[in-house]
JSON list of C-alpha atoms in Angstrom, two decimals:
[
{"chain": "A", "resi": 1, "resn": "MET", "atom": "CA", "xyz": [97.79, 27.65, 47.49]},
{"chain": "A", "resi": 2, "resn": "SER", "atom": "CA", "xyz": [96.50, 24.29, 48.65]},
{"chain": "A", "resi": 3, "resn": "THR", "atom": "CA", "xyz": [98.20, 20.98, 48.03]},
{"chain": "A", "resi": 4, "resn": "ARG", "atom": "CA", "xyz": [95.35, 19.87, 45.77]},
{"chain": "A", "resi": 5, "resn": "THR", "atom": "CA", "xyz": [95.66, 23.00, 43.63]},
{"chain": "A", "resi": 6, "resn": "SER", "atom": "CA", "xyz": [99.43, 22.57, 43.40]},
{"chain": "A", "resi": 7, "resn": "LYS", "atom": "CA", "xyz": [99.04, 18.97, 42.24]},
{"chain": "A", "resi": 8, "resn": "GLY", "atom": "CA", "xyz": [96.45, 20.03, 39.67]},
{"chain": "A", "resi": 9, "resn": "THR", "atom": "CA", "xyz": [98.80, 22.70, 38.31]},
{"chain": "A", "resi": 10, "resn": "LEU", "atom": "CA", "xyz": [101.64, 20.21, 37.99]},
{"chain": "A", "resi": 11, "resn": "ALA", "atom": "CA", "xyz": [99.39, 17.72, 36.24]},
{"chain": "A", "resi": 12, "resn": "ALA", "atom": "CA", "xyz": [98.22, 20.38, 33.77]},
{"chain": "A", "resi": 13, "resn": "ALA", "atom": "CA", "xyz": [101.81, 21.39, 33.08]},
{"chain": "A", "resi": 14, "resn": "ALA", "atom": "CA", "xyz": [102.79, 17.75, 32.50]},
{"chain": "A", "resi": 15, "resn": "VAL", "atom": "CA", "xyz": [99.93, 17.28, 30.04]},
{"chain": "A", "resi": 16, "resn": "ALA", "atom": "CA", "xyz": [100.91, 20.48, 28.20]},
{"chain": "A", "resi": 17, "resn": "LEU", "atom": "CA", "xyz": [104.52, 19.33, 27.90]},
{"chain": "A", "resi": 18, "resn": "LEU", "atom": "CA", "xyz": [103.35, 15.93, 26.68]},
{"chain": "A", "resi": 19, "resn": "LEU", "atom": "CA", "xyz": [101.22, 17.49, 23.96]},
{"chain": "A", "resi": 20, "resn": "VAL", "atom": "CA", "xyz": [103.97, 19.87, 22.89]},
{"chain": "A", "resi": 21, "resn": "GLY", "atom": "CA", "xyz": [106.59, 17.13, 22.86]},
{"chain": "A", "resi": 22, "resn": "ASN", "atom": "CA", "xyz": [104.41, 14.91, 20.68]},
{"chain": "A", "resi": 23, "resn": "ALA", "atom": "CA", "xyz": [103.03, 17.64, 18.41]},
{"chain": "A", "resi": 24, "resn": "PRO", "atom": "CA", "xyz": [104.75, 16.32, 15.27]},
{"chain": "A", "resi": 25, "resn": "ALA", "atom": "CA", "xyz": [103.28, 12.86, 15.78]},
{"chain": "A", "resi": 26, "resn": "PHE", "atom": "CA", "xyz": [99.74, 14.24, 16.15]},
{"chain": "A", "resi": 27, "resn": "ALA", "atom": "CA", "xyz": [100.23, 16.48, 13.11]},
{"chain": "A", "resi": 28, "resn": "ARG", "atom": "CA", "xyz": [101.00, 13.47, 10.90]},
{"chain": "A", "resi": 29, "resn": "LYS", "atom": "CA", "xyz": [97.92, 11.46, 11.71]},
{"chain": "A", "resi": 30, "resn": "LYS", "atom": "CA", "xyz": [96.41, 12.33, 8.33]},
{"chain": "A", "resi": 31, "resn": "PRO", "atom": "CA", "xyz": [98.07, 12.74, 4.91]},
{"chain": "A", "resi": 32, "resn": "ALA", "atom": "CA", "xyz": [98.94, 16.33, 4.06]},
{"chain": "A", "resi": 33, "resn": "PRO", "atom": "CA", "xyz": [96.33, 17.98, 1.81]},
{"chain": "A", "resi": 34, "resn": "ASP", "atom": "CA", "xyz": [99.10, 19.70, -0.17]},
{"chain": "A", "resi": 35, "resn": "TYR", "atom": "CA", "xyz": [99.99, 16.33, -1.70]},
{"chain": "A", "resi": 36, "resn": "ALA", "atom": "CA", "xyz": [96.43, 15.28, -2.49]},
{"chain": "A", "resi": 37, "resn": "ALA", "atom": "CA", "xyz": [95.78, 13.84, -5.93]},
{"chain": "A", "resi": 38, "resn": "THR", "atom": "CA", "xyz": [94.79, 16.29, -8.66]},
{"chain": "A", "resi": 39, "resn": "LEU", "atom": "CA", "xyz": [91.62, 15.28, -10.44]},
{"chain": "A", "resi": 40, "resn": "VAL", "atom": "CA", "xyz": [91.04, 15.72, -14.16]},
{"chain": "A", "resi": 41, "resn": "PRO", "atom": "CA", "xyz": [89.28, 19.05, -14.76]},
{"chain": "A", "resi": 42, "resn": "ALA", "atom": "CA", "xyz": [85.79, 19.02, -16.17]},
{"chain": "A", "resi": 43, "resn": "GLN", "atom": "CA", "xyz": [85.81, 18.69, -19.94]},
{"chain": "A", "resi": 44, "resn": "ALA", "atom": "CA", "xyz": [83.87, 21.07, -22.14]},
{"chain": "A", "resi": 45, "resn": "ALA", "atom": "CA", "xyz": [81.16, 19.67, -24.33]},
{"chain": "A", "resi": 46, "resn": "PRO", "atom": "CA", "xyz": [82.74, 18.19, -27.49]},
{"chain": "A", "resi": 47, "resn": "ALA", "atom": "CA", "xyz": [82.31, 20.12, -30.71]},
{"chain": "A", "resi": 48, "resn": "PRO", "atom": "CA", "xyz": [79.88, 18.61, -33.16]},
{"chain": "A", "resi": 49, "resn": "ALA", "atom": "CA", "xyz": [81.39, 16.36, -35.82]},
{"chain": "A", "resi": 50, "resn": "ASN", "atom": "CA", "xyz": [82.23, 18.20, -39.01]},
{"chain": "A", "resi": 51, "resn": "GLY", "atom": "CA", "xyz": [82.38, 15.15, -41.23]},
{"chain": "A", "resi": 52, "resn": "ALA", "atom": "CA", "xyz": [86.19, 14.92, -41.35]},
{"chain": "A", "resi": 53, "resn": "ILE", "atom": "CA", "xyz": [88.20, 11.86, -40.29]},
{"chain": "A", "resi": 54, "resn": "PHE", "atom": "CA", "xyz": [90.25, 13.78, -37.70]},
{"chain": "A", "resi": 55, "resn": "GLN", "atom": "CA", "xyz": [88.34, 15.18, -34.77]},
{"chain": "A", "resi": 56, "resn": "ALA", "atom": "CA", "xyz": [90.30, 17.33, -32.28]},
{"chain": "A", "resi": 57, "resn": "SER", "atom": "CA", "xyz": [87.84, 16.52, -29.49]},
{"chain": "A", "resi": 58, "resn": "SER", "atom": "CA", "xyz": [88.40, 12.76, -29.69]},
{"chain": "A", "resi": 59, "resn": "GLY", "atom": "CA", "xyz": [91.36, 12.70, -27.29]},
{"chain": "A", "resi": 60, "resn": "TYR", "atom": "CA", "xyz": [94.04, 12.76, -29.96]},
{"chain": "A", "resi": 61, "resn": "ALA", "atom": "CA", "xyz": [97.61, 11.96, -28.84]},
{"chain": "A", "resi": 62, "resn": "ALA", "atom": "CA", "xyz": [100.71, 11.94, -30.99]},
{"chain": "A", "resi": 63, "resn": "LEU", "atom": "CA", "xyz": [102.30, 8.57, -31.75]},
{"chain": "A", "resi": 64, "resn": "HIS", "atom": "CA", "xyz": [105.52, 9.52, -29.94]},
{"chain": "A", "resi": 65, "resn": "GLU", "atom": "CA", "xyz": [103.57, 10.35, -26.77]},
{"chain": "A", "resi": 66, "resn": "GLY", "atom": "CA", "xyz": [101.61, 7.15, -26.34]},
{"chain": "A", "resi": 67, "resn": "ASN", "atom": "CA", "xyz": [100.11, 6.85, -22.84]},
{"chain": "A", "resi": 68, "resn": "ARG", "atom": "CA", "xyz": [102.64, 9.09, -21.12]},
{"chain": "A", "resi": 69, "resn": "ALA", "atom": "CA", "xyz": [101.34, 11.67, -18.67]},
{"chain": "A", "resi": 70, "resn": "ARG", "atom": "CA", "xyz": [101.03, 15.09, -20.29]},
{"chain": "A", "resi": 71, "resn": "ARG", "atom": "CA", "xyz": [97.83, 16.68, -18.99]},
{"chain": "A", "resi": 72, "resn": "VAL", "atom": "CA", "xyz": [96.51, 17.85, -15.62]},
{"chain": "A", "resi": 73, "resn": "GLY", "atom": "CA", "xyz": [95.15, 14.89, -13.72]},
{"chain": "A", "resi": 74, "resn": "ASP", "atom": "CA", "xyz": [97.24, 12.27, -15.52]},
{"chain": "A", "resi": 75, "resn": "SER", "atom": "CA", "xyz": [99.19, 9.90, -13.29]},
{"chain": "A", "resi": 76, "resn": "LEU", "atom": "CA", "xyz": [102.77, 8.69, -13.51]},
{"chain": "A", "resi": 77, "resn": "THR", "atom": "CA", "xyz": [105.07, 6.66, -11.30]},
{"chain": "A", "resi": 78, "resn": "ILE", "atom": "CA", "xyz": [108.23, 8.02, -9.68]},
{"chain": "A", "resi": 79, "resn": "LEU", "atom": "CA", "xyz": [110.98, 5.52, -8.93]},
{"chain": "A", "resi": 80, "resn": "LEU", "atom": "CA", "xyz": [112.73, 6.48, -5.70]},
{"chain": "A", "resi": 81, "resn": "VAL", "atom": "CA", "xyz": [116.45, 5.89, -6.21]},
{"chain": "A", "resi": 82, "resn": "GLU", "atom": "CA", "xyz": [117.79, 8.44, -3.75]},
{"chain": "A", "resi": 83, "resn": "ARG", "atom": "CA", "xyz": [121.26, 7.84, -2.37]},
{"chain": "A", "resi": 84, "resn": "MET", "atom": "CA", "xyz": [123.27, 10.60, -0.71]},
{"chain": "A", "resi": 85, "resn": "ILE", "atom": "CA", "xyz": [126.76, 10.27, 0.78]},
{"chain": "A", "resi": 86, "resn": "ALA", "atom": "CA", "xyz": [128.51, 13.19, 2.46]},
{"chain": "A", "resi": 87, "resn": "GLU", "atom": "CA", "xyz": [131.95, 13.24, 4.05]},
{"chain": "A", "resi": 88, "resn": "LYS", "atom": "CA", "xyz": [133.85, 16.09, 5.64]},
{"chain": "A", "resi": 89, "resn": "GLU", "atom": "CA", "xyz": [137.20, 16.23, 7.39]},
{"chain": "A", "resi": 90, "resn": "ALA", "atom": "CA", "xyz": [139.18, 19.15, 8.79]},
{"chain": "A", "resi": 91, "resn": "ALA", "atom": "CA", "xyz": [142.47, 19.44, 10.65]},
{"chain": "A", "resi": 92, "resn": "SER", "atom": "CA", "xyz": [144.46, 22.40, 11.96]},
{"chain": "A", "resi": 93, "resn": "ALA", "atom": "CA", "xyz": [147.64, 22.97, 13.94]},
{"chain": "A", "resi": 94, "resn": "THR", "atom": "CA", "xyz": [149.19, 26.15, 15.30]},
{"chain": "A", "resi": 95, "resn": "GLY", "atom": "CA", "xyz": [152.28, 26.90, 17.34]},
{"chain": "A", "resi": 96, "resn": "ARG", "atom": "CA", "xyz": [154.03, 29.94, 18.78]},
{"chain": "A", "resi": 97, "resn": "SER", "atom": "CA", "xyz": [157.02, 30.52, 21.06]},
{"chain": "A", "resi": 98, "resn": "GLY", "atom": "CA", "xyz": [158.81, 33.56, 22.45]},
{"chain": "A", "resi": 99, "resn": "ASN", "atom": "CA", "xyz": [161.83, 34.34, 24.69]},
{"chain": "A", "resi": 100, "resn": "ILE", "atom": "CA", "xyz": [163.20, 37.44, 26.29]},
{"chain": "A", "resi": 101, "resn": "GLY", "atom": "CA", "xyz": [166.35, 38.02, 28.35]},
{"chain": "A", "resi": 102, "resn": "LEU", "atom": "CA", "xyz": [168.28, 40.91, 29.93]},
{"chain": "A", "resi": 103, "resn": "THR", "atom": "CA", "xyz": [171.90, 41.07, 31.08]},
{"chain": "A", "resi": 104, "resn": "PRO", "atom": "CA", "xyz": [172.17, 42.79, 34.50]},
{"chain": "A", "resi": 105, "resn": "PRO", "atom": "CA", "xyz": [175.03, 45.19, 35.25]},
{"chain": "A", "resi": 106, "resn": "VAL", "atom": "CA", "xyz": [178.10, 43.74, 36.97]},
{"chain": "A", "resi": 107, "resn": "SER", "atom": "CA", "xyz": [178.34, 46.69, 39.34]},
{"chain": "A", "resi": 108, "resn": "GLY", "atom": "CA", "xyz": [176.00, 49.14, 41.01]},
{"chain": "A", "resi": 109, "resn": "PRO", "atom": "CA", "xyz": [172.83, 48.64, 43.06]},
{"chain": "A", "resi": 110, "resn": "PHE", "atom": "CA", "xyz": [171.51, 45.88, 40.74]},
{"chain": "A", "resi": 111, "resn": "SER", "atom": "CA", "xyz": [174.66, 43.81, 40.65]},
{"chain": "A", "resi": 112, "resn": "PHE", "atom": "CA", "xyz": [173.04, 41.23, 42.93]},
{"chain": "A", "resi": 113, "resn": "LEU", "atom": "CA", "xyz": [170.68, 40.13, 40.10]},
{"chain": "A", "resi": 114, "resn": "SER", "atom": "CA", "xyz": [171.68, 37.01, 38.19]},
{"chain": "A", "resi": 115, "resn": "ALA", "atom": "CA", "xyz": [171.30, 36.54, 34.45]},
{"chain": "A", "resi": 116, "resn": "ASP", "atom": "CA", "xyz": [168.75, 33.72, 34.94]},
{"chain": "A", "resi": 117, "resn": "ALA", "atom": "CA", "xyz": [166.45, 36.00, 36.96]},
{"chain": "A", "resi": 118, "resn": "LEU", "atom": "CA", "xyz": [165.88, 38.29, 33.95]},
{"chain": "A", "resi": 119, "resn": "LYS", "atom": "CA", "xyz": [164.92, 35.63, 31.42]},
{"chain": "A", "resi": 120, "resn": "ALA", "atom": "CA", "xyz": [161.38, 34.71, 30.36]},
{"chain": "A", "resi": 121, "resn": "GLY", "atom": "CA", "xyz": [159.93, 32.47, 27.69]},
{"chain": "A", "resi": 122, "resn": "GLY", "atom": "CA", "xyz": [156.63, 31.04, 26.56]},
{"chain": "A", "resi": 123, "resn": "ASN", "atom": "CA", "xyz": [155.30, 28.35, 24.22]},
{"chain": "A", "resi": 124, "resn": "GLN", "atom": "CA", "xyz": [151.82, 27.81, 22.79]},
{"chain": "A", "resi": 125, "resn": "ALA", "atom": "CA", "xyz": [150.58, 24.92, 20.65]},
{"chain": "A", "resi": 126, "resn": "PHE", "atom": "CA", "xyz": [147.20, 23.73, 19.35]},
{"chain": "A", "resi": 127, "resn": "ASN", "atom": "CA", "xyz": [146.15, 20.64, 17.40]},
{"chain": "A", "resi": 128, "resn": "GLY", "atom": "CA", "xyz": [142.60, 19.99, 16.24]},
{"chain": "A", "resi": 129, "resn": "LYS", "atom": "CA", "xyz": [140.91, 17.44, 14.00]},
{"chain": "A", "resi": 130, "resn": "GLY", "atom": "CA", "xyz": [137.32, 16.75, 13.08]},
{"chain": "A", "resi": 131, "resn": "SER", "atom": "CA", "xyz": [135.44, 14.51, 10.67]},
{"chain": "A", "resi": 132, "resn": "ALA", "atom": "CA", "xyz": [131.82, 13.80, 9.75]},
{"chain": "A", "resi": 133, "resn": "GLU", "atom": "CA", "xyz": [130.17, 11.20, 7.53]},
{"chain": "A", "resi": 134, "resn": "GLN", "atom": "CA", "xyz": [126.53, 10.69, 6.60]},
{"chain": "A", "resi": 135, "resn": "SER", "atom": "CA", "xyz": [124.78, 8.26, 4.25]},
{"chain": "A", "resi": 136, "resn": "ASN", "atom": "CA", "xyz": [121.10, 8.07, 3.26]},
{"chain": "A", "resi": 137, "resn": "LYS", "atom": "CA", "xyz": [119.24, 5.70, 0.95]},
{"chain": "A", "resi": 138, "resn": "LEU", "atom": "CA", "xyz": [115.60, 5.63, -0.15]},
{"chain": "A", "resi": 139, "resn": "SER", "atom": "CA", "xyz": [114.10, 3.25, -2.69]},
{"chain": "A", "resi": 140, "resn": "GLY", "atom": "CA", "xyz": [110.59, 2.40, -3.79]},
{"chain": "A", "resi": 141, "resn": "GLU", "atom": "CA", "xyz": [107.80, 3.60, -6.08]},
{"chain": "A", "resi": 142, "resn": "VAL", "atom": "CA", "xyz": [105.20, 6.32, -5.63]},
{"chain": "A", "resi": 143, "resn": "SER", "atom": "CA", "xyz": [102.48, 7.16, -8.14]},
{"chain": "A", "resi": 144, "resn": "VAL", "atom": "CA", "xyz": [101.67, 10.86, -8.43]},
{"chain": "A", "resi": 145, "resn": "THR", "atom": "CA", "xyz": [99.37, 13.06, -10.50]},
{"chain": "A", "resi": 146, "resn": "VAL", "atom": "CA", "xyz": [100.07, 16.06, -12.71]},
{"chain": "A", "resi": 147, "resn": "ALA", "atom": "CA", "xyz": [98.92, 19.18, -10.87]},
{"chain": "A", "resi": 148, "resn": "GLU", "atom": "CA", "xyz": [99.91, 21.79, -13.46]},
{"chain": "A", "resi": 149, "resn": "VAL", "atom": "CA", "xyz": [101.45, 21.99, -16.93]},
{"chain": "A", "resi": 150, "resn": "TYR", "atom": "CA", "xyz": [103.62, 24.99, -17.81]},
{"chain": "A", "resi": 151, "resn": "PRO", "atom": "CA", "xyz": [103.96, 26.57, -21.28]},
{"chain": "A", "resi": 152, "resn": "ASN", "atom": "CA", "xyz": [107.29, 24.81, -21.95]},
{"chain": "A", "resi": 153, "resn": "GLY", "atom": "CA", "xyz": [105.72, 21.42, -21.24]},
{"chain": "A", "resi": 154, "resn": "THR", "atom": "CA", "xyz": [107.25, 20.96, -17.78]},
{"chain": "A", "resi": 155, "resn": "MET", "atom": "CA", "xyz": [104.81, 19.33, -15.37]},
{"chain": "A", "resi": 156, "resn": "LEU", "atom": "CA", "xyz": [104.34, 19.95, -11.66]},
{"chain": "A", "resi": 157, "resn": "VAL", "atom": "CA", "xyz": [103.63, 16.58, -10.06]},
{"chain": "A", "resi": 158, "resn": "ARG", "atom": "CA", "xyz": [102.78, 15.68, -6.49]},
{"chain": "A", "resi": 159, "resn": "GLY", "atom": "CA", "xyz": [101.42, 12.73, -4.61]},
{"chain": "A", "resi": 160, "resn": "GLN", "atom": "CA", "xyz": [101.64, 10.65, -1.47]},
{"chain": "A", "resi": 161, "resn": "LYS", "atom": "CA", "xyz": [101.38, 7.10, -0.26]},
{"chain": "A", "resi": 162, "resn": "GLN", "atom": "CA", "xyz": [100.10, 5.94, 3.12]},
{"chain": "A", "resi": 163, "resn": "VAL", "atom": "CA", "xyz": [100.83, 2.41, 4.29]},
{"chain": "A", "resi": 164, "resn": "THR", "atom": "CA", "xyz": [99.09, 1.22, 7.46]},
{"chain": "A", "resi": 165, "resn": "LEU", "atom": "CA", "xyz": [100.93, -1.58, 9.23]},
{"chain": "A", "resi": 166, "resn": "ASN", "atom": "CA", "xyz": [99.99, -3.49, 12.34]},
{"chain": "A", "resi": 167, "resn": "ARG", "atom": "CA", "xyz": [102.41, -1.42, 14.46]},
{"chain": "A", "resi": 168, "resn": "GLY", "atom": "CA", "xyz": [102.06, 2.03, 12.84]},
{"chain": "A", "resi": 169, "resn": "ASP", "atom": "CA", "xyz": [101.64, 4.08, 9.69]},
{"chain": "A", "resi": 170, "resn": "GLU", "atom": "CA", "xyz": [104.18, 5.13, 7.07]},
{"chain": "A", "resi": 171, "resn": "PHE", "atom": "CA", "xyz": [103.85, 8.22, 4.86]},
{"chain": "A", "resi": 172, "resn": "VAL", "atom": "CA", "xyz": [105.77, 8.98, 1.66]},
{"chain": "A", "resi": 173, "resn": "GLN", "atom": "CA", "xyz": [105.17, 12.37, 0.05]},
{"chain": "A", "resi": 174, "resn": "ILE", "atom": "CA", "xyz": [106.81, 13.81, -3.05]},
{"chain": "A", "resi": 175, "resn": "SER", "atom": "CA", "xyz": [106.44, 16.84, -5.30]},
{"chain": "A", "resi": 176, "resn": "GLY", "atom": "CA", "xyz": [108.57, 18.43, -8.02]},
{"chain": "A", "resi": 177, "resn": "LEU", "atom": "CA", "xyz": [108.96, 19.32, -11.69]},
{"chain": "A", "resi": 178, "resn": "VAL", "atom": "CA", "xyz": [109.18, 16.68, -14.43]},
{"chain": "A", "resi": 179, "resn": "ARG", "atom": "CA", "xyz": [110.08, 17.09, -18.10]},
{"chain": "A", "resi": 180, "resn": "PRO", "atom": "CA", "xyz": [107.98, 15.05, -20.55]},
{"chain": "A", "resi": 181, "resn": "THR", "atom": "CA", "xyz": [111.16, 13.74, -22.18]},
{"chain": "A", "resi": 182, "resn": "ASP", "atom": "CA", "xyz": [112.25, 12.15, -18.88]},
{"chain": "A", "resi": 183, "resn": "VAL", "atom": "CA", "xyz": [109.12, 9.99, -18.71]},
{"chain": "A", "resi": 184, "resn": "ASP", "atom": "CA", "xyz": [109.85, 6.55, -20.18]},
{"chain": "A", "resi": 185, "resn": "PHE", "atom": "CA", "xyz": [107.57, 4.37, -22.30]},
{"chain": "A", "resi": 186, "resn": "ASP", "atom": "CA", "xyz": [106.14, 2.75, -19.15]},
{"chain": "A", "resi": 187, "resn": "ASN", "atom": "CA", "xyz": [105.08, 6.15, -17.79]},
{"chain": "A", "resi": 188, "resn": "ARG", "atom": "CA", "xyz": [107.82, 6.19, -15.14]},
{"chain": "A", "resi": 189, "resn": "VAL", "atom": "CA", "xyz": [110.50, 8.68, -14.17]},
{"chain": "A", "resi": 190, "resn": "LEU", "atom": "CA", "xyz": [113.49, 8.45, -11.85]},
{"chain": "A", "resi": 191, "resn": "SER", "atom": "CA", "xyz": [113.41, 10.63, -8.73]},
{"chain": "A", "resi": 192, "resn": "THR", "atom": "CA", "xyz": [116.88, 11.91, -9.66]},
{"chain": "A", "resi": 193, "resn": "ARG", "atom": "CA", "xyz": [115.29, 13.49, -12.75]},
{"chain": "A", "resi": 194, "resn": "VAL", "atom": "CA", "xyz": [112.72, 15.44, -10.72]},
{"chain": "A", "resi": 195, "resn": "ALA", "atom": "CA", "xyz": [113.64, 19.11, -10.35]},
{"chain": "A", "resi": 196, "resn": "ASP", "atom": "CA", "xyz": [112.98, 20.96, -7.09]},
{"chain": "A", "resi": 197, "resn": "ALA", "atom": "CA", "xyz": [112.09, 17.58, -5.58]},
{"chain": "A", "resi": 198, "resn": "ARG", "atom": "CA", "xyz": [110.63, 17.52, -2.08]},
{"chain": "A", "resi": 199, "resn": "ILE", "atom": "CA", "xyz": [110.55, 14.00, -0.68]},
{"chain": "A", "resi": 200, "resn": "THR", "atom": "CA", "xyz": [109.28, 13.32, 2.82]},
{"chain": "A", "resi": 201, "resn": "TYR", "atom": "CA", "xyz": [109.28, 9.96, 4.58]},
{"chain": "A", "resi": 202, "resn": "THR", "atom": "CA", "xyz": [107.67, 9.93, 8.02]},
{"chain": "A", "resi": 203, "resn": "GLY", "atom": "CA", "xyz": [105.68, 7.61, 10.23]},
{"chain": "A", "resi": 204, "resn": "ARG", "atom": "CA", "xyz": [103.80, 7.20, 13.47]},
{"chain": "A", "resi": 205, "resn": "GLY", "atom": "CA", "xyz": [102.97, 4.32, 15.76]},
{"chain": "A", "resi": 206, "resn": "ASP", "atom": "CA", "xyz": [104.71, 2.08, 18.27]},
{"chain": "A", "resi": 207, "resn": "VAL", "atom": "CA", "xyz": [107.94, 1.74, 16.30]},
{"chain": "A", "resi": 208, "resn": "HIS", "atom": "CA", "xyz": [108.16, 5.47, 15.66]},
{"chain": "A", "resi": 209, "resn": "ARG", "atom": "CA", "xyz": [107.54, 6.32, 19.31]},
{"chain": "A", "resi": 210, "resn": "ALA", "atom": "CA", "xyz": [110.10, 3.78, 20.51]},
{"chain": "A", "resi": 211, "resn": "SER", "atom": "CA", "xyz": [112.82, 5.48, 18.46]},
{"chain": "A", "resi": 212, "resn": "ARG", "atom": "CA", "xyz": [112.20, 8.91, 20.04]},
{"chain": "A", "resi": 213, "resn": "GLN", "atom": "CA", "xyz": [113.10, 10.28, 23.47]},
{"chain": "A", "resi": 214, "resn": "GLY", "atom": "CA", "xyz": [110.37, 10.79, 26.02]},
{"chain": "A", "resi": 215, "resn": "TRP", "atom": "CA", "xyz": [109.00, 14.31, 26.49]},
{"chain": "A", "resi": 216, "resn": "LEU", "atom": "CA", "xyz": [110.63, 14.73, 29.92]},
{"chain": "A", "resi": 217, "resn": "GLN", "atom": "CA", "xyz": [114.00, 13.54, 28.65]},
{"chain": "A", "resi": 218, "resn": "ARG", "atom": "CA", "xyz": [113.78, 15.92, 25.68]},
{"chain": "A", "resi": 219, "resn": "PHE", "atom": "CA", "xyz": [112.99, 18.76, 28.11]},
{"chain": "A", "resi": 220, "resn": "PHE", "atom": "CA", "xyz": [116.06, 18.13, 30.22]},
{"chain": "A", "resi": 221, "resn": "SER", "atom": "CA", "xyz": [118.19, 17.66, 27.08]},
{"chain": "A", "resi": 222, "resn": "ALA", "atom": "CA", "xyz": [117.10, 21.10, 25.86]},
{"chain": "A", "resi": 223, "resn": "VAL", "atom": "CA", "xyz": [117.84, 22.93, 29.14]},
{"chain": "A", "resi": 224, "resn": "SER", "atom": "CA", "xyz": [121.00, 21.02, 30.02]},
{"chain": "A", "resi": 225, "resn": "PRO", "atom": "CA", "xyz": [124.15, 23.18, 29.62]},
{"chain": "A", "resi": 226, "resn": "PHE", "atom": "CA", "xyz": [126.29, 20.10, 28.95]}
]
């Protein structure tokens, strides 16, 4: 193999490692389609007026509902008030000791042995301690749309927000189940009241790249036995 071919192979391998190492960043260039807004389905033609005051096709809503989201395509705002604190601590200690001794005969062929020569003992001890602590906080607001309404009234909501800054992009994505009773008069609901919540906060750009290891350093970190 020539020197030129060898250099070309190394360059191709370096490019492949670069693409693999930065795959997550490339994958987040566009918002995920799974969190796209749900549009209001097409409405059937309204029934002709029958002369009565109440018409079911006029968008009737109960007084206790007001403007709260309740149908597919309606929007509501989720207040992000996530705060998680986890602490863990463990300690252990063990110990063990043993001794054995024999008294040699005072006469006979083994009389030359001393009492100290037939004694043995051992001790073993272990002390271990470990602790871990983690804290996370996320605050803000994200408006989502109702994707589906179940027979019991529970709503599946999902949405995303993309903020483009001068040094990168930020993505906030959320989905989960919301009860109509948890939606307040201002059409808002706390994120702690969202069941099966899936909240993702990611980004890309100069700041995001600066906080990550380079692809070559990640490679050696993965293969290093230490």
